[in-house]
Amino acid sequence: MPERRYSREILAGTGIRQRKAAELEGGAALLARLREAVVLSEPVTVYGDYDADGIMATYILYSGLNRLRPGNVHWFINNRFEDGYNITEESMQKCLARYPDTRVILTCDNGINAREAVGYAMKRGVTVLVTDHHIQTVPLTETCPAIDEKSVRQTEADRIAGMIPEEYCGAELARRVIRDLYGLLGIRQKNEGFLDSLYAFSGFATITDSVPMNGSNHQTARKGLAKIRKQEGFWALLHQEFSDAGRQIHGDTIGFYYGTLINAGSRITGKADPAMNMLLAWDSGREDVCRQAIRELIGCNEKRKELCDHDDAIAFSMIEQNGLYQHPFILVYDERFSEGVNGLTATHITARYHVPSAVLSPVRQEPGVYKGSARSVEGCDLIGLFQSHPDVIRAGGHAMAAGLSVDQKDLEHVRELLDQDMQGFSAPPEPEPDFLYQIPALSMQAVDWHKQLISALEPFGPGFEEPRIEFRGAVRNLWEKNKKNSDEKIHAAFPMGRSADGYLVQANWWKHLAEARRWFQPGKELRCRGKADRNEYTDRYGNQRTTIQITIDHLTE
């Protein structure tokens, strides 16, 4: 096993301390003002974000406060298409117009860079309390209590103290805020069951937000996964309705199925309402409304899949026809792109070409402006890259995933600037898996052991990758199926004979068709690395069959 700080930290299971919200810079002041609002019954509006992390953070804060003062709490989330990310003066106006009784705004997963919006609210006598986990780029007024591990004040304090940031998501910070608030009110002990249940939502967000899977985040995610796996209450209904997720719940279930479902509402409608309505309906005992909201999200998710296929086809065609794959930064823009799935298209581009990419489309409300999402590779900080050109790029987000907007007249100039900045950049080689097991002969016993190991260690994420097995095998033939988008998504399946204990072996590789054909030639022996699983099914004659199925992610001869 290579030296990877997260692997050894997680396996040791010791020395992992999660800081309380009250211990962070601004934490005591924020919690004191929030306690005052509860005691005085001041109306509080939770201002969240429209992605899965933001929605879970909004739910945690809303439900935690609403238990204390039922009916005295509101929630507000920007429209993805009309307002975009971050709290602006205009979006703050919308929030206060919808809830004019608001005396306190409590943000989550955004707000650390909302200087103008905070000023607007404060001039109208509204207190703004900020909880966020994004990098601070502009100063907030000194009278605005803010908790953010990446704020200027917190970063400097941690540097002096020699503290390593936990890099948690917005929902996990929200959970800690509610827990500390209940402690401050002297009611934590009698509400321990409720407070503990919030791990399901912060753990969910930890997995879906792709934060580094260090010891602290793994602890949060694993607690959340354990609660979701019990399939009790809301989680039972969600799993029952959303059959795509499969029979068993794993970390991948949350990352690839539940997470995309939660995000689908805002990607298609611009609104986070379907997801929030789902969560709050269950809380209020309206199972029928909750079920209907889940079905609405499922419909949005099906539409999201269609849009992804459509936009991927356009993007890859543009890249191939115009030679954009030769650029160190791939920037594509087109009026046919759907704003809600730009980030997913960028993810697919970066995965294919192994370079940073950005996908932009016209802004409905701002003629002449293109907005979109960018995805990066290890070693390239998108925020640092974009902020070096503030005159033509407006951006926010993280080093690996960011949102940006560019005036239409500057698009080609921005492409040239990014190409210049990235000249000479070389992404570090793909790291070896934390756990790699080389086996002389594939067997069902090895497969079952591999599955047990995954179950014992999951969930996985950046810095703590899933275990892989490696073996040698000869290709018997190649099956090409599930062709989509001009062969961009090819399920290349090839039988490799039988395992040492007599089971048929089938290996699957999701790659471009031409690449699959180059590798998979009958009789060719390959060294395969991937994830092994037991595949049990009923054949067309009604017979029960069991085979070994390998999902390959790396090949060598």
Coordinates of C-alpha atoms in Angstrom, one line a residue:
M1 CA 0.0 0.0 0.0
P2 CA 1.5 3.4 -1.0
E3 CA 2.0 6.1 1.6
R4 CA -1.3 7.9 1.5
R5 CA -2.2 10.1 4.5
Y6 CA -5.9 9.3 4.4
S7 CA -5.5 5.6 4.2
R8 CA -3.4 5.2 7.2
E9 CA -5.4 7.8 9.1
I10 CA -8.6 6.0 8.4
L11 CA -7.3 2.5 9.2
A12 CA -5.7 3.7 12.4
G13 CA -9.0 5.1 13.5
T14 CA -7.3 7.2 16.2
G15 CA -6.6 10.8 16.6
I16 CA -9.6 11.9 14.6
R17 CA -11.1 14.9 16.3
Q18 CA -14.0 16.8 14.8
R19 CA -14.0 20.4 15.9
K20 CA -17.2 21.9 17.3
A21 CA -18.7 24.8 15.4
A22 CA -18.2 26.9 18.6
E23 CA -14.4 26.4 18.4
L24 CA -14.1 28.0 15.0
E25 CA -13.4 31.7 14.4
G26 CA -16.8 33.5 14.7
G27 CA -18.5 30.4 16.0
A28 CA -19.2 31.7 19.5
A29 CA -20.7 34.9 18.2
L30 CA -22.8 33.2 15.6
L31 CA -24.2 30.6 18.1
A32 CA -24.9 33.3 20.7
R33 CA -26.9 35.3 18.2
L34 CA -28.8 32.2 16.9
R35 CA -29.6 31.3 20.5
E36 CA -31.0 34.8 21.0
A37 CA -33.2 34.4 18.0
V38 CA -34.6 31.2 19.3
V39 CA -35.2 32.5 22.8
L40 CA -36.9 35.7 21.4
S41 CA -38.8 33.8 18.8
E42 CA -37.4 35.9 16.0
P43 CA -38.3 34.6 12.5
V44 CA -35.2 32.9 10.9
T45 CA -34.8 32.2 7.2
V46 CA -32.3 29.5 6.3
Y47 CA -30.6 30.5 3.0
G48 CA -29.1 27.4 1.3
D49 CA -27.8 26.3 -2.1
Y50 CA -29.4 24.1 -4.8
D51 CA -26.9 21.2 -5.0
A52 CA -27.2 18.0 -2.8
D53 CA -24.9 19.4 -0.1
G54 CA -26.7 22.7 0.0
I55 CA -30.1 21.0 0.2
M56 CA -29.0 18.7 3.0
A57 CA -27.5 21.6 4.9
T58 CA -30.7 23.6 4.4
Y59 CA -32.8 20.7 5.7
I60 CA -30.6 20.1 8.7
L61 CA -30.7 23.8 9.8
Y62 CA -34.4 24.2 9.1
S63 CA -35.5 21.0 10.9
G64 CA -33.2 21.7 13.8
L65 CA -34.6 25.2 14.3
N66 CA -38.2 24.3 13.5
R67 CA -38.2 21.8 16.3
L68 CA -37.5 24.6 18.7
R69 CA -39.9 27.2 17.2
P70 CA -42.4 25.5 14.9
G71 CA -43.7 27.7 12.2
N72 CA -41.2 30.4 12.9
V73 CA -38.6 29.2 10.4
H74 CA -38.4 29.7 6.6
W75 CA -36.1 28.4 3.9
F76 CA -34.9 29.9 0.7
I77 CA -32.7 28.6 -2.1
N78 CA -31.7 30.4 -5.3
N79 CA -33.1 29.4 -8.7
R80 CA -30.2 27.7 -10.5
F81 CA -31.2 29.4 -13.8
E82 CA -32.5 32.8 -12.6
D83 CA -30.2 33.6 -9.7
G84 CA -27.2 31.3 -10.1
Y85 CA -24.8 30.4 -7.3
N86 CA -24.0 32.6 -4.3
I87 CA -26.2 35.2 -2.6
T88 CA -26.4 38.4 -4.5
E89 CA -28.1 41.7 -3.6
E90 CA -30.9 40.8 -6.1
S91 CA -31.4 37.3 -4.7
M92 CA -31.4 38.6 -1.2
Q93 CA -34.1 41.1 -2.2
K94 CA -36.2 38.1 -3.5
C95 CA -35.6 36.2 -0.2
L96 CA -36.8 39.1 2.0
A97 CA -39.7 39.9 -0.3
R98 CA -40.9 36.3 0.1
Y99 CA -40.4 36.3 3.9
P100 CA -40.8 40.0 5.0
D101 CA -41.0 39.0 8.7
T102 CA -37.4 37.7 8.6
R103 CA -35.2 39.0 11.4
V104 CA -32.2 36.6 11.0
I105 CA -30.8 35.1 7.8
L106 CA -28.7 31.9 8.4
T107 CA -26.8 30.8 5.3
C108 CA -25.4 27.4 4.6
D109 CA -23.1 26.2 1.8
N110 CA -22.8 29.7 0.6
G111 CA -22.6 33.3 1.8
I112 CA -18.9 33.8 2.6
N113 CA -18.4 36.0 -0.4
A114 CA -21.8 37.7 -0.4
R115 CA -20.6 41.1 0.8
E116 CA -23.2 43.2 -1.1
A117 CA -26.1 41.0 -0.1
V118 CA -25.1 41.0 3.6
G119 CA -24.8 44.8 3.5
Y120 CA -28.3 45.0 1.8
A121 CA -29.9 42.9 4.5
M122 CA -28.2 44.7 7.4
K123 CA -29.4 48.1 6.2
R124 CA -32.9 46.7 6.5
G125 CA -32.3 45.6 10.1
V126 CA -31.8 41.9 9.3
T127 CA -29.0 40.0 10.9
V128 CA -27.0 37.7 8.7
L129 CA -25.2 34.7 10.1
V130 CA -22.9 32.8 7.6
T131 CA -22.0 29.1 7.6
D132 CA -20.0 28.1 4.6
H133 CA -17.1 25.8 3.5
H134 CA -15.9 27.7 0.4
I135 CA -12.8 29.8 0.0
Q136 CA -13.3 33.4 1.0
T137 CA -12.2 35.8 -1.7
V138 CA -13.8 39.1 -0.4
P139 CA -14.1 40.5 3.1
L140 CA -17.4 40.5 5.0
T141 CA -18.3 43.3 7.4
E142 CA -16.9 42.8 10.9
T143 CA -20.4 42.7 12.3
C144 CA -21.5 39.7 10.3
P145 CA -20.7 36.5 12.3
A146 CA -19.3 33.8 9.9
I147 CA -18.1 30.3 10.4
D148 CA -16.0 29.0 7.5
E149 CA -13.0 26.7 7.7
K150 CA -11.7 28.4 4.6
S151 CA -12.3 32.0 5.7
V152 CA -9.3 34.3 5.9
R153 CA -9.5 34.5 9.7
Q154 CA -9.8 30.8 10.1
T155 CA -7.1 30.0 7.7
E156 CA -4.7 32.3 9.5
A157 CA -5.7 31.0 12.9
D158 CA -5.2 27.4 11.8
R159 CA -1.8 28.3 10.3
I160 CA -0.6 29.7 13.6
A161 CA -2.0 26.8 15.6
G162 CA -0.7 24.2 13.2
M163 CA -4.2 22.8 12.6
I164 CA -5.0 20.8 9.5
P165 CA -8.3 21.7 8.0
E166 CA -11.0 18.9 8.0
E167 CA -12.4 20.1 4.7
Y168 CA -15.9 19.0 5.5
C169 CA -19.0 19.8 3.5
G170 CA -21.6 22.5 4.2
A171 CA -24.1 19.9 5.6
E172 CA -21.6 18.6 8.1
L173 CA -21.0 22.1 9.3
A174 CA -24.7 22.7 9.6
R175 CA -25.0 19.5 11.7
R176 CA -22.4 20.8 14.1
V177 CA -24.1 24.2 14.4
I178 CA -27.4 22.6 15.4
R179 CA -25.7 20.3 17.8
D180 CA -23.8 23.1 19.5
L181 CA -27.0 25.3 19.5
Y182 CA -28.9 22.6 21.4
G183 CA -26.0 22.3 23.8
L184 CA -26.1 26.1 24.4
L185 CA -29.8 25.8 25.1
G186 CA -29.2 23.0 27.5
I187 CA -31.4 20.5 25.6
R188 CA -28.8 18.4 23.8
Q189 CA -29.1 15.3 25.9
K190 CA -32.9 14.9 25.6
N191 CA -32.6 15.4 21.8
E192 CA -29.7 13.0 21.3
G193 CA -31.8 10.8 19.1
F194 CA -32.7 13.6 16.7
L195 CA -29.2 15.0 16.6
D196 CA -27.7 11.6 15.9
S197 CA -30.2 11.1 13.0
L198 CA -28.7 14.2 11.3
Y199 CA -25.6 12.1 10.5
A200 CA -27.6 10.4 7.7
F201 CA -28.0 13.8 5.9
S202 CA -24.5 15.2 6.5
G203 CA -23.0 11.8 5.7
F204 CA -25.0 11.8 2.4
A205 CA -23.7 15.2 1.5
T206 CA -20.1 14.2 2.4
I207 CA -20.2 11.5 -0.2
T208 CA -22.0 13.5 -2.9
D209 CA -20.0 16.7 -2.5
S210 CA -16.7 14.8 -3.3
V211 CA -14.8 16.4 -0.4
P212 CA -11.5 14.8 0.5
M213 CA -12.2 11.4 2.2
N214 CA -9.9 12.1 5.1
G215 CA -10.3 10.6 8.6
S216 CA -12.8 13.1 9.7
N217 CA -15.0 13.0 6.6
H218 CA -14.8 9.2 6.5
Q219 CA -16.1 9.1 10.0
T220 CA -19.0 11.3 9.1
A221 CA -19.8 9.5 5.9
R222 CA -19.6 6.1 7.4
K223 CA -22.0 7.0 10.3
G224 CA -24.4 8.4 7.7
L225 CA -24.1 5.4 5.5
A226 CA -24.9 3.1 8.4
K227 CA -28.0 5.0 9.2
I228 CA -29.2 5.1 5.6
R229 CA -28.6 1.3 5.2
K230 CA -31.1 0.6 8.0
Q231 CA -33.7 1.8 5.5
E232 CA -35.9 3.3 8.3
G233 CA -38.4 6.1 7.9
F234 CA -37.7 8.4 5.0
W235 CA -34.8 6.3 3.7
A236 CA -37.0 3.2 3.4
L237 CA -39.5 5.1 1.3
L238 CA -36.8 6.6 -0.9
H239 CA -35.2 3.2 -1.6
Q240 CA -38.6 1.6 -2.2
E241 CA -39.6 4.3 -4.8
F242 CA -36.2 4.7 -6.5
S243 CA -35.6 1.2 -7.9
D244 CA -32.6 2.4 -10.0
A245 CA -30.5 2.3 -6.8
G246 CA -30.6 -1.6 -6.6
R247 CA -31.3 -3.9 -3.8
Q248 CA -28.4 -3.0 -1.5
I249 CA -27.1 0.4 -0.4
H250 CA -23.4 1.2 -0.7
G251 CA -21.4 4.4 -0.9
D252 CA -21.8 4.2 -4.7
T253 CA -25.5 4.1 -4.3
I254 CA -25.5 7.5 -2.6
G255 CA -22.9 9.0 -4.9
F256 CA -24.2 7.8 -8.3
Y257 CA -27.9 7.3 -7.6
Y258 CA -29.4 9.1 -4.7
G259 CA -27.1 12.1 -5.2
T260 CA -28.0 12.6 -8.8
L261 CA -31.7 12.2 -7.9
I262 CA -31.5 15.0 -5.3
N263 CA -29.7 17.2 -7.8
A264 CA -32.0 16.5 -10.7
G265 CA -34.8 18.8 -9.6
S266 CA -32.7 22.0 -9.8
R267 CA -30.9 20.8 -13.0
I268 CA -34.2 20.5 -14.8
T269 CA -36.5 23.0 -13.2
G270 CA -33.9 25.4 -11.7
K271 CA -35.6 24.9 -8.3
A272 CA -34.6 22.9 -5.2
D273 CA -38.3 22.7 -4.2
P274 CA -38.9 19.0 -5.2
A275 CA -36.1 17.8 -3.0
M276 CA -36.9 20.1 -0.1
N277 CA -40.6 19.3 -0.3
M278 CA -39.7 15.6 -0.2
L279 CA -37.7 15.9 3.0
L280 CA -40.1 18.3 4.8
A281 CA -43.2 16.4 3.8
W282 CA -41.8 13.3 5.5
D283 CA -41.0 15.3 8.6
S284 CA -44.6 16.6 8.8
G285 CA -46.0 13.1 8.4
R286 CA -47.3 13.6 4.9
E287 CA -46.1 10.3 3.3
D288 CA -48.2 10.7 0.2
V289 CA -46.7 14.1 -0.5
C290 CA -43.2 12.8 0.1
R291 CA -43.9 9.9 -2.3
Q292 CA -45.1 12.2 -4.9
A293 CA -42.1 14.5 -4.6
I294 CA -39.8 11.4 -5.0
R295 CA -41.6 10.5 -8.2
E296 CA -41.3 14.1 -9.4
L297 CA -37.5 13.9 -8.8
I298 CA -37.4 10.5 -10.7
G299 CA -39.0 12.2 -13.7
C300 CA -36.5 15.0 -13.5
N301 CA -33.7 12.5 -13.3
E302 CA -34.9 10.7 -16.5
K303 CA -35.0 14.1 -18.3
R304 CA -31.5 14.8 -16.9
K305 CA -30.2 11.6 -18.5
E306 CA -31.6 12.6 -21.9
L307 CA -30.0 16.1 -21.7
C308 CA -26.7 14.6 -20.7
D309 CA -26.7 12.3 -23.7
H310 CA -27.7 15.2 -26.0
D311 CA -25.1 17.6 -24.7
D312 CA -22.3 15.0 -24.6
A313 CA -22.8 14.2 -28.2
I314 CA -22.6 17.9 -29.2
A315 CA -19.5 18.5 -27.0
F316 CA -17.5 15.5 -28.1
S317 CA -18.3 16.3 -31.8
M318 CA -17.1 19.8 -31.4
I319 CA -13.9 18.7 -29.6
E320 CA -13.1 16.1 -32.2
Q321 CA -14.0 18.1 -35.3
N322 CA -12.1 21.3 -34.1
G323 CA -9.1 19.6 -32.6
L324 CA -9.9 20.9 -29.2
Y325 CA -8.5 17.7 -27.6
Q326 CA -5.1 19.1 -28.4
H327 CA -5.6 22.1 -26.0
P328 CA -4.3 21.9 -22.4
F329 CA -7.7 23.4 -21.3
I330 CA -10.8 22.4 -23.2
L331 CA -13.4 25.2 -23.4
V332 CA -16.7 24.5 -25.3
Y333 CA -19.7 26.7 -25.5
D334 CA -22.9 26.4 -27.5
E335 CA -26.4 27.7 -27.3
R336 CA -27.7 24.1 -27.6
F337 CA -26.2 23.2 -24.2
S338 CA -28.6 22.8 -21.3
E339 CA -27.4 25.0 -18.4
G340 CA -28.5 22.5 -15.8
V341 CA -26.1 19.7 -16.9
N342 CA -23.1 21.7 -18.0
G343 CA -21.1 20.4 -15.0
L344 CA -21.9 16.8 -15.9
T345 CA -20.7 17.4 -19.5
A346 CA -17.5 19.0 -18.2
T347 CA -17.0 15.9 -15.9
H348 CA -17.3 13.6 -18.9
I349 CA -14.9 15.7 -21.0
T350 CA -12.2 15.8 -18.3
A351 CA -12.6 12.0 -17.7
R352 CA -12.1 11.4 -21.4
Y353 CA -9.2 13.7 -22.2
H354 CA -7.6 14.1 -18.8
V355 CA -7.4 17.9 -18.9
P356 CA -9.4 20.6 -17.2
S357 CA -12.5 21.6 -19.1
A358 CA -15.4 24.1 -19.0
V359 CA -18.8 23.9 -20.6
L360 CA -20.8 27.2 -21.0
S361 CA -24.2 28.1 -22.4
P362 CA -26.1 31.4 -22.7
V363 CA -27.7 32.9 -19.6
R364 CA -31.5 33.2 -20.0
Q365 CA -31.7 36.4 -17.9
E366 CA -28.5 38.1 -19.2
P367 CA -28.2 38.4 -22.9
G368 CA -24.6 38.4 -24.0
V369 CA -23.4 36.3 -21.0
Y370 CA -22.4 32.6 -21.0
K371 CA -22.4 30.7 -17.8
G372 CA -21.3 27.2 -17.0
S373 CA -19.2 24.8 -15.0
A374 CA -15.6 23.6 -15.0
R375 CA -13.9 20.4 -13.8
S376 CA -10.2 19.9 -13.2
V377 CA -7.5 17.3 -12.8
E378 CA -5.2 16.8 -9.9
G379 CA -2.7 19.6 -9.7
C380 CA -4.8 22.3 -11.4
D381 CA -6.5 24.8 -9.1
L382 CA -9.5 26.1 -11.1
I383 CA -10.2 29.0 -8.7
G384 CA -6.6 30.2 -8.8
L385 CA -6.6 29.9 -12.5
F386 CA -9.9 31.8 -13.0
Q387 CA -9.1 34.5 -10.5
S388 CA -5.9 35.4 -12.3
H389 CA -8.3 36.9 -15.0
P390 CA -10.9 38.8 -13.0
D391 CA -11.6 41.2 -15.9
V392 CA -13.0 38.5 -18.1
I393 CA -13.9 35.5 -15.8
R394 CA -16.3 35.6 -12.9
A395 CA -15.9 32.4 -10.9
G396 CA -16.5 30.6 -7.6
G397 CA -16.4 27.1 -6.2
H398 CA -13.5 24.7 -5.4
A399 CA -10.1 23.8 -6.9
M400 CA -11.5 20.8 -8.7
A401 CA -15.0 22.0 -9.5
A402 CA -16.1 25.6 -10.2
G403 CA -18.8 27.7 -11.8
L404 CA -17.9 30.6 -14.1
S405 CA -19.5 33.2 -16.3
V406 CA -17.9 35.0 -19.3
D407 CA -19.2 37.7 -21.6
Q408 CA -19.9 36.3 -25.1
K409 CA -17.5 38.7 -26.7
D410 CA -14.7 37.4 -24.5
L411 CA -15.1 33.6 -25.0
E412 CA -12.4 33.1 -27.5
H413 CA -10.0 35.4 -25.6
V414 CA -10.7 33.4 -22.5
R415 CA -9.8 30.2 -24.3
E416 CA -6.5 31.7 -25.4
L417 CA -5.7 32.9 -21.9
L418 CA -6.5 29.5 -20.3
D419 CA -4.4 27.7 -23.0
Q420 CA -1.5 30.1 -22.3
D421 CA -1.8 29.5 -18.5
M422 CA -1.9 25.8 -18.9
Q423 CA 1.1 25.5 -21.3
G424 CA 3.6 23.1 -19.9
F425 CA 1.2 21.8 -17.3
S426 CA 1.3 18.0 -16.9
A427 CA -1.2 16.3 -14.6
P428 CA 0.5 14.0 -12.1
P429 CA 0.2 10.3 -13.0
E430 CA -2.9 8.5 -11.8
P431 CA -2.1 7.3 -8.2
E432 CA -1.9 3.6 -7.4
P433 CA -5.0 2.4 -5.5
D434 CA -4.6 2.5 -1.7
F435 CA -5.3 -1.3 -1.7
L436 CA -4.2 -3.4 -4.7
Y437 CA -4.3 -7.2 -4.5
Q438 CA -2.6 -9.2 -7.2
I439 CA -3.9 -12.7 -7.4
P440 CA -2.4 -15.5 -9.5
A441 CA -5.7 -17.0 -10.3
L442 CA -9.2 -15.5 -10.2
S443 CA -11.7 -17.4 -8.0
M444 CA -15.1 -16.8 -6.4
Q445 CA -13.4 -16.9 -3.0
A446 CA -11.2 -14.0 -4.0
V447 CA -14.3 -12.1 -5.3
D448 CA -16.2 -12.6 -2.1
W449 CA -13.3 -11.6 0.0
H450 CA -12.9 -8.5 -2.1
K451 CA -16.5 -7.5 -1.5
Q452 CA -16.2 -8.0 2.2
L453 CA -13.2 -5.8 2.2
I454 CA -15.1 -3.0 0.4
S455 CA -18.0 -3.3 2.8
A456 CA -15.6 -3.0 5.8
L457 CA -13.9 0.1 4.5
E458 CA -16.5 2.1 2.5
P459 CA -17.4 4.8 1.7
F460 CA -14.6 5.9 -0.6
G461 CA -13.7 9.2 -2.1
P462 CA -10.9 11.5 -3.1
G463 CA -7.7 10.4 -1.3
F464 CA -9.2 7.1 -0.2
E465 CA -10.0 5.0 -3.2
E466 CA -11.8 1.7 -3.4
P467 CA -9.7 -1.5 -3.3
R468 CA -8.9 -3.2 -6.6
I469 CA -7.9 -6.7 -7.6
E470 CA -5.4 -7.4 -10.4
F471 CA -5.2 -10.6 -12.4
R472 CA -4.2 -11.9 -15.9
G473 CA -6.7 -13.3 -18.4
A474 CA -7.1 -14.0 -22.1
V475 CA -9.9 -12.4 -24.2
R476 CA -12.2 -14.9 -25.9
N477 CA -14.3 -12.4 -27.9
L478 CA -15.7 -8.9 -27.7
W479 CA -19.3 -7.9 -27.3
E480 CA -20.2 -4.3 -28.1
K481 CA -23.5 -3.1 -26.6
N482 CA -25.3 -0.1 -25.2
K483 CA -24.0 2.2 -27.9
K484 CA -24.9 5.9 -27.3
N485 CA -23.7 9.2 -28.6
S486 CA -21.8 8.1 -31.6
D487 CA -20.1 5.2 -29.7
E488 CA -19.0 7.5 -26.9
K489 CA -20.4 5.2 -24.3
I490 CA -19.6 1.6 -25.1
H491 CA -20.2 -1.3 -22.8
A492 CA -17.4 -3.6 -24.0
A493 CA -18.0 -7.0 -22.5
F494 CA -15.6 -9.9 -23.1
P495 CA -15.7 -13.4 -21.7
M496 CA -12.3 -14.5 -20.3
G497 CA -12.9 -18.2 -19.8
R498 CA -13.4 -19.7 -16.3
S499 CA -12.0 -18.9 -12.9
A500 CA -9.8 -21.3 -11.0
D501 CA -12.9 -22.7 -9.3
G502 CA -14.9 -23.1 -12.5
Y503 CA -17.0 -20.0 -12.7
L504 CA -17.5 -18.1 -16.0
V505 CA -15.7 -14.8 -16.0
Q506 CA -17.0 -11.7 -17.8
A507 CA -15.2 -8.4 -17.8
N508 CA -16.8 -5.0 -18.6
W509 CA -15.1 -1.8 -19.7
W510 CA -16.9 1.4 -20.3
K511 CA -14.7 3.1 -22.9
H512 CA -14.7 4.6 -26.4
L513 CA -15.3 1.9 -29.0
A514 CA -12.0 2.4 -30.9
E515 CA -10.0 2.1 -27.7
A516 CA -12.0 -1.0 -26.7
R517 CA -11.3 -2.7 -30.0
R518 CA -7.6 -2.0 -29.7
W519 CA -7.4 -3.7 -26.4
F520 CA -9.9 -6.5 -26.7
Q521 CA -8.6 -8.9 -29.4
P522 CA -9.5 -12.6 -29.2
G523 CA -6.7 -14.6 -27.5
K524 CA -4.9 -11.5 -26.3
E525 CA -3.8 -11.8 -22.7
L526 CA -4.2 -8.8 -20.5
R527 CA -3.4 -7.7 -17.0
C528 CA -6.8 -6.4 -15.7
R529 CA -7.4 -4.2 -12.7
G530 CA -10.8 -3.5 -11.3
K531 CA -13.7 -4.3 -9.1
A532 CA -14.9 -7.9 -8.8
D533 CA -18.5 -9.0 -8.1
R534 CA -20.7 -12.1 -7.9
N535 CA -23.3 -11.9 -10.7
E536 CA -26.4 -14.0 -9.9
Y537 CA -29.2 -14.2 -12.5
T538 CA -31.9 -16.3 -14.1
D539 CA -31.3 -17.2 -17.7
R540 CA -33.9 -17.4 -20.4
Y541 CA -34.6 -21.0 -19.6
G542 CA -35.3 -20.3 -15.9
N543 CA -32.0 -21.7 -14.7
Q544 CA -30.1 -19.9 -11.9
R545 CA -26.7 -18.8 -13.0
T546 CA -23.7 -17.4 -11.1
T547 CA -20.7 -15.8 -12.8
I548 CA -17.8 -13.6 -11.9
Q549 CA -18.2 -10.0 -13.2
I550 CA -15.2 -7.6 -13.3
T551 CA -15.6 -3.9 -13.9
I552 CA -12.3 -2.9 -15.3
D553 CA -10.7 0.5 -14.8
H554 CA -7.1 -0.2 -15.8
L555 CA -5.5 -2.4 -18.4
T556 CA -1.9 -3.4 -19.4
E557 CA -0.5 -6.1 -21.6

